[in-house]
Every structure is written in C-alpha cells, then in structure tokens.
mmCIF file of C-alpha atoms in Angstrom:
data_model
loop_
_atom_site.group_PDB
_atom_site.id
_atom_site.type_symbol
_atom_site.label_atom_id
_atom_site.label_comp_id
_atom_site.label_asym_id
_atom_site.label_seq_id
_atom_site.Cartn_x
_atom_site.Cartn_y
_atom_site.Cartn_z
ATOM 1 C CA MET V 1 19.859 -4.940 -11.801
ATOM 2 C CA SER V 2 17.950 -1.778 -12.333
ATOM 3 C CA ILE V 3 20.173 0.034 -14.771
ATOM 4 C CA HIS V 4 19.601 0.538 -18.532
ATOM 5 C CA PHE V 5 21.952 1.661 -21.083
ATOM 6 C CA GLN V 6 20.694 3.693 -24.147
ATOM 7 C CA ALA V 7 23.103 4.012 -27.212
ATOM 8 C CA GLN V 8 23.171 6.000 -30.448
ATOM 9 C CA MET V 9 23.407 3.856 -33.467
ATOM 10 C CA PRO V 10 25.379 4.776 -36.659
ATOM 11 C CA SER V 11 21.941 5.288 -38.195
ATOM 12 C CA GLY V 12 21.366 8.015 -35.715
ATOM 13 C CA TRP V 13 18.508 6.137 -33.986
ATOM 14 C CA LYS V 14 18.589 5.532 -30.135
ATOM 15 C CA ALA V 15 18.328 1.951 -28.896
ATOM 16 C CA THR V 16 19.177 -0.382 -25.905
ATOM 17 C CA SER V 17 23.013 -0.846 -25.767
ATOM 18 C CA ALA V 18 24.724 -4.087 -26.406
ATOM 19 C CA ILE V 19 26.847 -3.555 -23.334
ATOM 20 C CA ARG V 20 26.351 -5.994 -20.548
ATOM 21 C CA VAL V 21 26.872 -5.803 -16.886
ATOM 22 C CA LEU V 22 28.812 -8.578 -15.135
ATOM 23 C CA ARG V 23 29.610 -9.213 -11.501
ATOM 24 C CA PHE V 24 32.856 -10.948 -10.665
ATOM 25 C CA PRO V 25 32.806 -13.764 -8.226
ATOM 26 C CA GLY V 26 34.527 -11.381 -5.727
ATOM 27 C CA GLY V 27 31.454 -9.067 -5.863
ATOM 28 C CA GLU V 28 33.008 -6.237 -8.124
ATOM 29 C CA MET V 29 31.045 -5.025 -11.074
ATOM 30 C CA THR V 30 32.330 -4.428 -14.595
ATOM 31 C CA LEU V 31 31.064 -3.863 -18.033
ATOM 32 C CA VAL V 32 31.212 -6.178 -21.155
ATOM 33 C CA VAL V 33 31.780 -4.166 -24.260
ATOM 34 C CA PRO V 34 31.650 -6.290 -27.533
ATOM 35 C CA ALA V 35 34.686 -5.924 -29.698
ATOM 36 C CA ASP V 36 32.851 -5.055 -32.803
ATOM 37 C CA LEU V 37 30.667 -2.440 -31.058
ATOM 38 C CA GLU V 38 29.671 0.463 -33.350
ATOM 39 C CA GLU V 39 27.353 2.354 -31.153
ATOM 40 C CA LYS V 40 27.900 5.377 -29.054
ATOM 41 C CA PRO V 41 26.883 5.758 -25.387
ATOM 42 C CA ALA V 42 23.824 8.196 -25.004
ATOM 43 C CA TYR V 43 22.522 8.014 -21.615
ATOM 44 C CA ALA V 44 22.128 5.480 -18.540
ATOM 45 C CA THR V 45 18.982 5.106 -16.503
ATOM 46 C CA VAL V 46 19.003 3.924 -12.887
ATOM 47 C CA THR V 47 15.735 3.136 -11.379
ATOM 48 C CA GLY V 48 15.714 2.728 -7.483
ATOM 49 C CA ALA V 49 18.780 3.065 -5.196
ATOM 50 C CA ASP V 50 20.761 -0.250 -5.436
ATOM 51 C CA PRO V 51 24.322 0.806 -4.571
ATOM 52 C CA SER V 52 25.609 -1.801 -7.045
ATOM 53 C CA ASP V 53 23.598 0.051 -9.949
ATOM 54 C CA LEU V 54 25.268 3.404 -8.820
ATOM 55 C CA ILE V 55 28.701 1.829 -8.926
ATOM 56 C CA THR V 56 27.809 0.395 -12.413
ATOM 57 C CA LEU V 57 26.771 3.906 -13.574
ATOM 58 C CA GLY V 58 30.265 5.184 -12.707
ATOM 59 C CA LEU V 59 31.758 2.547 -14.685
ATOM 60 C CA TRP V 60 29.540 3.395 -17.486
ATOM 61 C CA ALA V 61 30.412 7.177 -17.115
ATOM 62 C CA ASP V 62 34.134 6.171 -17.208
ATOM 63 C CA TYR V 63 33.576 4.337 -20.438
ATOM 64 C CA ALA V 64 31.543 7.192 -22.150
ATOM 65 C CA ARG V 65 34.199 9.697 -21.264
ATOM 66 C CA ARG V 66 37.120 7.456 -22.575
ATOM 67 C CA LEU V 67 35.130 7.505 -25.849
ATOM 68 C CA GLY V 68 34.904 11.229 -25.900
ATOM 69 C CA GLN V 69 31.021 11.201 -25.309
ATOM 70 C CA ARG V 70 28.905 13.029 -22.725
ATOM 71 C CA ALA V 71 28.036 11.032 -19.647
ATOM 72 C CA VAL V 72 24.364 11.591 -18.853
ATOM 73 C CA ALA V 73 22.505 9.854 -16.111
ATOM 74 C CA VAL V 74 18.699 9.656 -15.632
ATOM 75 C CA LEU V 75 18.254 9.248 -11.931
ATOM 76 C CA PRO V 76 14.498 9.765 -11.470
ATOM 77 C CA TYR V 77 14.532 8.424 -7.941
ATOM 78 C CA LEU V 78 17.355 10.369 -6.397
ATOM 79 C CA PRO V 79 18.920 8.141 -3.647
ATOM 80 C CA ALA V 80 18.546 9.285 -0.002
ATOM 81 C CA ALA V 81 16.342 12.306 -1.062
ATOM 82 C CA ARG V 82 14.518 11.913 2.106
ATOM 83 C CA ALA V 83 17.643 11.883 4.148
ATOM 84 C CA ASP V 84 18.081 15.635 3.616
ATOM 85 C CA ARG V 85 18.971 16.407 7.277
ATOM 86 C CA GLY V 86 20.385 14.690 10.400
ATOM 87 C CA VAL V 87 23.441 12.564 10.934
ATOM 88 C CA PRO V 88 24.576 10.816 8.999
ATOM 89 C CA PHE V 89 23.602 13.245 6.218
ATOM 90 C CA GLY V 90 22.619 10.597 3.738
ATOM 91 C CA ALA V 91 21.646 12.821 0.803
ATOM 92 C CA LYS V 92 25.258 14.472 0.959
ATOM 93 C CA VAL V 93 26.972 10.987 1.070
ATOM 94 C CA TYR V 94 25.105 9.801 -2.063
ATOM 95 C CA ALA V 95 25.607 13.081 -3.763
ATOM 96 C CA GLU V 96 29.372 12.906 -3.322
ATOM 97 C CA LEU V 97 29.365 9.428 -4.797
ATOM 98 C CA ILE V 98 27.443 10.530 -7.803
ATOM 99 C CA ASN V 99 29.469 13.600 -8.226
ATOM 100 C CA SER V 100 32.573 11.525 -8.215
ATOM 101 C CA PHE V 101 31.400 10.015 -11.455
ATOM 102 C CA GLY V 102 31.851 13.387 -13.331
ATOM 103 C CA LEU V 103 28.467 13.212 -15.188
ATOM 104 C CA ASP V 104 27.801 16.021 -17.554
ATOM 105 C CA GLN V 105 24.085 15.978 -16.656
ATOM 106 C CA VAL V 106 21.929 14.216 -13.989
ATOM 107 C CA ILE V 107 18.151 14.244 -14.686
ATOM 108 C CA VAL V 108 15.900 13.633 -11.645
ATOM 109 C CA PHE V 109 12.208 13.518 -11.218
ATOM 110 C CA ASP V 110 10.135 15.175 -8.654
ATOM 111 C CA PRO V 111 12.715 15.124 -5.813
ATOM 112 C CA HIS V 112 11.439 14.910 -2.065
ATOM 113 C CA SER V 113 12.992 18.489 -1.429
ATOM 114 C CA SER V 114 15.334 20.955 -2.886
ATOM 115 C CA VAL V 115 18.208 19.678 -0.611
ATOM 116 C CA ALA V 116 19.453 16.611 -2.247
ATOM 117 C CA PRO V 117 19.340 17.765 -5.857
ATOM 118 C CA GLY V 118 21.168 20.972 -4.772
ATOM 119 C CA LEU V 119 23.990 18.735 -3.767
ATOM 120 C CA ILE V 120 24.233 17.259 -7.170
ATOM 121 C CA ASP V 121 26.456 18.630 -9.983
ATOM 122 C CA ASN V 122 24.922 19.547 -13.364
ATOM 123 C CA VAL V 123 21.341 18.478 -12.106
ATOM 124 C CA LYS V 124 18.269 18.938 -14.218
ATOM 125 C CA ILE V 125 14.982 18.743 -12.063
ATOM 126 C CA VAL V 126 11.784 17.758 -13.799
ATOM 127 C CA GLY V 127 8.587 18.350 -11.972
ATOM 128 C CA SER V 128 5.595 16.025 -11.963
ATOM 129 C CA ALA V 129 2.702 18.379 -12.583
ATOM 130 C CA PRO V 130 2.256 18.130 -16.358
ATOM 131 C CA TYR V 131 2.489 14.284 -16.034
ATOM 132 C CA VAL V 132 -0.134 14.217 -13.341
ATOM 133 C CA ARG V 133 -2.484 16.041 -15.781
ATOM 134 C CA ARG V 134 -1.766 13.775 -18.603
ATOM 135 C CA ALA V 135 -2.333 10.624 -16.354
ATOM 136 C CA THR V 136 -5.544 11.819 -14.986
ATOM 137 C CA ILE V 137 -7.470 14.027 -17.395
ATOM 138 C CA GLY V 138 -5.326 13.969 -20.521
ATOM 139 C CA ARG V 139 -5.473 17.152 -22.454
ATOM 140 C CA VAL V 140 -6.425 20.577 -20.886
ATOM 141 C CA GLY V 141 -10.190 21.058 -21.401
ATOM 142 C CA SER V 142 -10.934 17.285 -21.637
ATOM 143 C CA ALA V 143 -14.117 16.231 -19.767
ATOM 144 C CA HIS V 144 -13.500 14.822 -16.444
ATOM 145 C CA ASP V 145 -15.049 14.505 -12.983
ATOM 146 C CA TYR V 146 -12.160 15.699 -10.883
ATOM 147 C CA VAL V 147 -13.039 18.525 -8.415
ATOM 148 C CA GLY V 148 -9.955 19.025 -6.537
ATOM 149 C CA VAL V 149 -6.418 18.171 -5.688
ATOM 150 C CA ILE V 150 -5.331 17.173 -1.965
ATOM 151 C CA ALA V 151 -2.016 17.910 -0.420
ATOM 152 C CA PRO V 152 -1.658 15.012 2.257
ATOM 153 C CA ASP V 153 0.626 17.038 4.496
ATOM 154 C CA ALA V 154 2.476 20.249 4.693
ATOM 155 C CA GLY V 155 5.639 18.969 2.814
ATOM 156 C CA ALA V 156 3.381 18.061 -0.260
ATOM 157 C CA VAL V 157 1.709 21.398 -0.709
ATOM 158 C CA GLY V 158 4.197 22.727 -3.240
ATOM 159 C CA ARG V 159 3.839 19.688 -5.735
ATOM 160 C CA ALA V 160 0.186 19.295 -4.994
ATOM 161 C CA GLN V 161 -0.382 23.155 -5.743
ATOM 162 C CA ALA V 162 1.610 22.714 -9.038
ATOM 163 C CA ALA V 163 -0.668 19.734 -9.978
ATOM 164 C CA ALA V 164 -3.888 21.753 -9.112
ATOM 165 C CA SER V 165 -2.565 24.603 -11.268
ATOM 166 C CA ALA V 166 -1.981 22.315 -14.268
ATOM 167 C CA LEU V 167 -5.315 20.691 -13.724
ATOM 168 C CA HIS V 168 -7.202 24.055 -13.271
ATOM 169 C CA LEU V 169 -8.513 22.719 -9.873
ATOM 170 C CA PRO V 170 -8.627 23.923 -6.348
ATOM 171 C CA LEU V 171 -6.282 22.793 -3.854
ATOM 172 C CA PHE V 172 -7.275 21.177 -0.436
ATOM 173 C CA ARG V 173 -4.784 20.794 2.425
ATOM 174 C CA ALA V 174 -4.652 18.020 4.901
ATOM 175 C CA GLU V 175 -2.620 17.849 7.900
ATOM 176 C CA LYS V 176 -1.009 15.127 10.197
ATOM 177 C CA HIS V 177 -1.358 15.314 13.984
ATOM 178 C CA ARG V 178 1.118 13.866 16.317
ATOM 179 C CA ASP V 179 1.193 13.084 19.913
ATOM 180 C CA PHE V 180 3.432 15.693 21.484
ATOM 181 C CA GLU V 181 5.009 13.231 24.097
ATOM 182 C CA THR V 182 5.622 10.259 21.713
ATOM 183 C CA GLY V 183 5.895 11.933 18.341
ATOM 184 C CA LYS V 184 3.627 9.180 16.941
ATOM 185 C CA LEU V 185 0.871 10.126 14.611
ATOM 186 C CA SER V 186 -2.358 10.550 16.229
ATOM 187 C CA GLY V 187 -4.643 11.311 13.203
ATOM 188 C CA PHE V 188 -5.354 13.377 10.252
ATOM 189 C CA SER V 189 -7.570 16.273 9.238
ATOM 190 C CA CYS V 190 -8.484 17.748 6.055
ATOM 191 C CA GLU V 191 -10.322 21.069 4.818
ATOM 192 C CA ALA V 192 -13.890 20.685 3.958
ATOM 193 C CA LEU V 193 -14.205 18.897 0.632
ATOM 194 C CA PRO V 194 -16.794 19.154 -2.356
ATOM 195 C CA ARG V 195 -19.754 16.649 -1.768
ATOM 196 C CA HIS V 196 -19.547 15.213 -5.295
ATOM 197 C CA GLY V 197 -16.779 14.317 -7.838
ATOM 198 C CA ARG V 198 -13.391 12.742 -7.543
ATOM 199 C CA LEU V 199 -10.480 14.065 -5.698
ATOM 200 C CA LEU V 200 -6.781 13.600 -6.621
ATOM 201 C CA VAL V 201 -4.113 13.163 -3.781
ATOM 202 C CA VAL V 202 -0.667 14.002 -4.883
ATOM 203 C CA ASP V 203 2.786 13.421 -3.293
ATOM 204 C CA ASP V 204 6.304 12.338 -4.267
ATOM 205 C CA ILE V 205 6.907 8.985 -2.511
ATOM 206 C CA CYS V 206 4.706 6.179 -1.342
ATOM 207 C CA ASP V 207 6.561 3.792 0.957
ATOM 208 C CA GLY V 208 4.141 1.612 3.206
ATOM 209 C CA GLY V 209 1.255 3.894 2.462
ATOM 210 C CA GLY V 210 0.271 4.584 5.980
ATOM 211 C CA THR V 211 -0.084 8.396 5.408
ATOM 212 C CA PHE V 212 -2.353 7.889 2.402
ATOM 213 C CA ARG V 213 -4.482 5.246 4.132
ATOM 214 C CA GLY V 214 -4.939 7.491 7.234
ATOM 215 C CA LEU V 215 -5.716 10.393 5.056
ATOM 216 C CA ALA V 216 -8.354 8.540 3.022
ATOM 217 C CA GLU V 217 -10.090 7.307 6.251
ATOM 218 C CA ALA V 218 -10.087 10.843 7.663
ATOM 219 C CA THR V 219 -11.929 12.283 4.588
ATOM 220 C CA GLY V 220 -14.594 9.517 4.964
ATOM 221 C CA LEU V 221 -14.941 9.246 1.200
ATOM 222 C CA PRO V 222 -15.535 5.892 -0.754
ATOM 223 C CA LYS V 223 -12.542 4.766 -2.782
ATOM 224 C CA GLU V 224 -14.395 5.596 -6.057
ATOM 225 C CA ARG V 225 -13.904 9.151 -5.264
ATOM 226 C CA LEU V 226 -10.230 8.987 -4.439
ATOM 227 C CA THR V 227 -7.312 8.749 -6.853
ATOM 228 C CA LEU V 228 -3.607 8.592 -5.676
ATOM 229 C CA PHE V 229 -0.662 9.916 -7.762
ATOM 230 C CA VAL V 230 2.699 9.357 -6.347
ATOM 231 C CA SER V 231 5.904 9.805 -8.466
ATOM 232 C CA HIS V 232 7.838 7.248 -6.895
ATOM 233 C CA GLY V 233 6.174 3.944 -5.810
ATOM 234 C CA VAL V 234 8.347 2.184 -3.449
ATOM 235 C CA PHE V 235 5.200 0.145 -2.212
ATOM 236 C CA SER V 236 6.667 -1.734 0.758
ATOM 237 C CA GLY V 237 4.897 -3.441 3.597
ATOM 238 C CA ASP V 238 1.015 -2.927 3.848
ATOM 239 C CA ALA V 239 0.953 -0.770 0.533
ATOM 240 C CA PRO V 240 -1.430 -3.284 -1.253
ATOM 241 C CA ALA V 241 -4.141 -2.097 1.345
ATOM 242 C CA LEU V 242 -4.075 1.144 -0.420
ATOM 243 C CA ARG V 243 -6.505 -0.443 -2.950
ATOM 244 C CA GLN V 244 -9.249 -0.450 -0.314
ATOM 245 C CA HIS V 245 -9.027 3.304 0.002
ATOM 246 C CA PHE V 246 -8.283 4.556 -3.632
ATOM 247 C CA GLY V 247 -10.007 3.591 -6.882
ATOM 248 C CA GLU V 248 -7.028 4.459 -8.876
ATOM 249 C CA ILE V 249 -3.266 4.501 -7.917
ATOM 250 C CA ILE V 250 -0.757 6.129 -10.504
ATOM 251 C CA THR V 251 2.944 6.025 -10.262
ATOM 252 C CA THR V 252 5.926 5.744 -12.657
ATOM 253 C CA ASP V 253 8.482 2.952 -12.828
ATOM 254 C CA SER V 254 11.153 5.182 -11.223
ATOM 255 C CA HIS V 255 11.527 2.533 -8.449
ATOM 256 C CA PRO V 256 11.380 -1.317 -8.886
ATOM 257 C CA GLY V 257 8.727 -1.328 -6.160
ATOM 258 C CA SER V 258 6.184 0.148 -8.666
ATOM 259 C CA ALA V 259 5.888 -3.361 -10.208
ATOM 260 C CA ARG V 260 4.608 -4.967 -6.911
ATOM 261 C CA GLU V 261 1.368 -6.810 -7.706
ATOM 262 C CA GLY V 262 -1.905 -5.431 -6.214
ATOM 263 C CA VAL V 263 -0.822 -1.783 -5.722
ATOM 264 C CA ALA V 264 -0.694 0.621 -8.671
ATOM 265 C CA THR V 265 -3.410 0.507 -11.349
ATOM 266 C CA LYS V 266 -1.281 2.608 -13.769
ATOM 267 C CA VAL V 267 2.472 2.737 -14.065
ATOM 268 C CA LEU V 268 4.053 5.501 -16.290
ATOM 269 C CA SER V 269 7.363 4.932 -18.183
ATOM 270 C CA ILE V 270 9.852 7.212 -16.577
ATOM 271 C CA ARG V 271 12.213 6.781 -19.427
ATOM 272 C CA ASN V 272 9.428 8.100 -21.753
ATOM 273 C CA ILE V 273 8.973 11.173 -19.515
ATOM 274 C CA LEU V 274 12.678 11.991 -19.073
ATOM 275 C CA ALA V 275 14.357 11.110 -22.240
ATOM 276 C CA PRO V 276 13.369 14.240 -23.933
ATOM 277 C CA TYR V 277 15.338 16.294 -21.412
ATOM 278 C CA VAL V 278 18.697 14.450 -22.232
ATOM 279 C CA GLU V 279 21.251 16.879 -23.747
ATOM 280 C CA TYR V 280 23.396 15.143 -26.085
#
C-alpha cells in the first residue's frame, strides 16, 4: 500500500494516524478504526497510482466527512496525467473517480500538463521550481558550479524555464527528432552549451529514462557535468542505466518507483514539500 493517513491529536500536533487498512478475502478494502480513537483526520497522502490506494482514499474521505472534518488529499503523482488526450480519455476517467470522493482539497505536484488537474475539483497545483533550487544549490546566492538548465523536449520548456528563473540561470532547449514514416525517435539535438560547468536537466516524469539517456549522449558531456531532476521517478525498465550519464539524479518519493535501487542519488520527501499547502 502507498497511502498514509495523517491525524490531528488532542494536543494539536499532527502525527501518523492509528487507522489501519484492511483487505477482505474477497478483495474489498476497508478501514479499521480503533474504538477509543481520540484523533481527528487531517489529510491522506497517496503516492503512485495503485487503484486500491485510490479506493482506500475514498473510504477515508467518507470517514472524515462523517466526523464533520475536511477531507484533504495529497496526490503528488496525479494518476493518468499523461493520458490527457485520445481514447480512452484516461485523465478524465481517473478525475471522475477522484471527484466522486467529494474531497475538499486535492494537492498535486508538478502535473504533466494542465489538462488532468483541470479536471479535478478543488485542486491545488504546486510547481517544482523552488524545490529544484533547494535540492541543487540551496539558498539563492549560494556558491555553485551550475551554468544552465536544459529542457529535454518541447513539453518540458515551461517547467524548465521556471526552474532556470528560480536558479537565475539561462535555459537551453533540446529537441527530439522522429522518423516521419515510423514515428519512432531518430535522435536528439540541443542548443550550444557552455564549455565548462554543470548543467541541470529538468522534467516532470522519468519512466524508463530513454529520453534522458538520448539527450545526455547527444550533448557529448561527461556525467560529472550533468544533473537530472525529475519530480516523479517511476524508474522502470533500464532506468538504472541513467547513472552512466548523470552524476546526480534527484527526484521525490511521489511514486514508489523512486526507491528503486541504483537510480536516484537524492530523494526528497513529498510530504515535507506539500504538507504546508494543506488547508485545515
């Protein structure tokens, strides 16, 4: 399970809830609430996109409302955010499920596009730029050797530009090239890069890592000069091979894949990032 319940204690402090998740032999989910429970529900965090966790979130939201409390969900990795077009319209299907829970606030982190969060009721979008800065150089003005930010493709330009602005660094754009007949990737190109210093590649999701490996190879730079920041580390397939191309790989624990051994060199706590945005 990748769902966590945070509760407000009688003292006013927030702590992990004593509520447990139980799966019946028939496969259905339920919550086990201790009879002498004094806590109040604060918020639930779901990492990844396991449908069982989403159903459990719905159960928790029902429990919170029946106690007269707000139902707030932290959903950093918005399910089906990449399925924002086509048939079936995955983003809409997941959004309708989430909306059916009647959540008072849904907090998402660096969604793939504006489409999926636009379908969610009471959504709060948190961008990645401030956390890219903190994870790479720390405070503004701190000494560092970064000389630029790279957007790996056209879809990443907006978030990479936001990160570049937060870092006070120039943005360099890369492009994917496809074979017109097959639609398959044929290569990458990138604007001319500085001859010295480190460069930071910024994007939202890393699945198998093929785009980032191809980009790194196209730059011809040694891994010591390249850092990768992705908000959501799915890290499937050949993702460990990224270590051959990037000296540092940074992500959050918004997805269980972030814990895969041999990929990320630094994993940020998504609950620490998003908890301040919860409206009680």
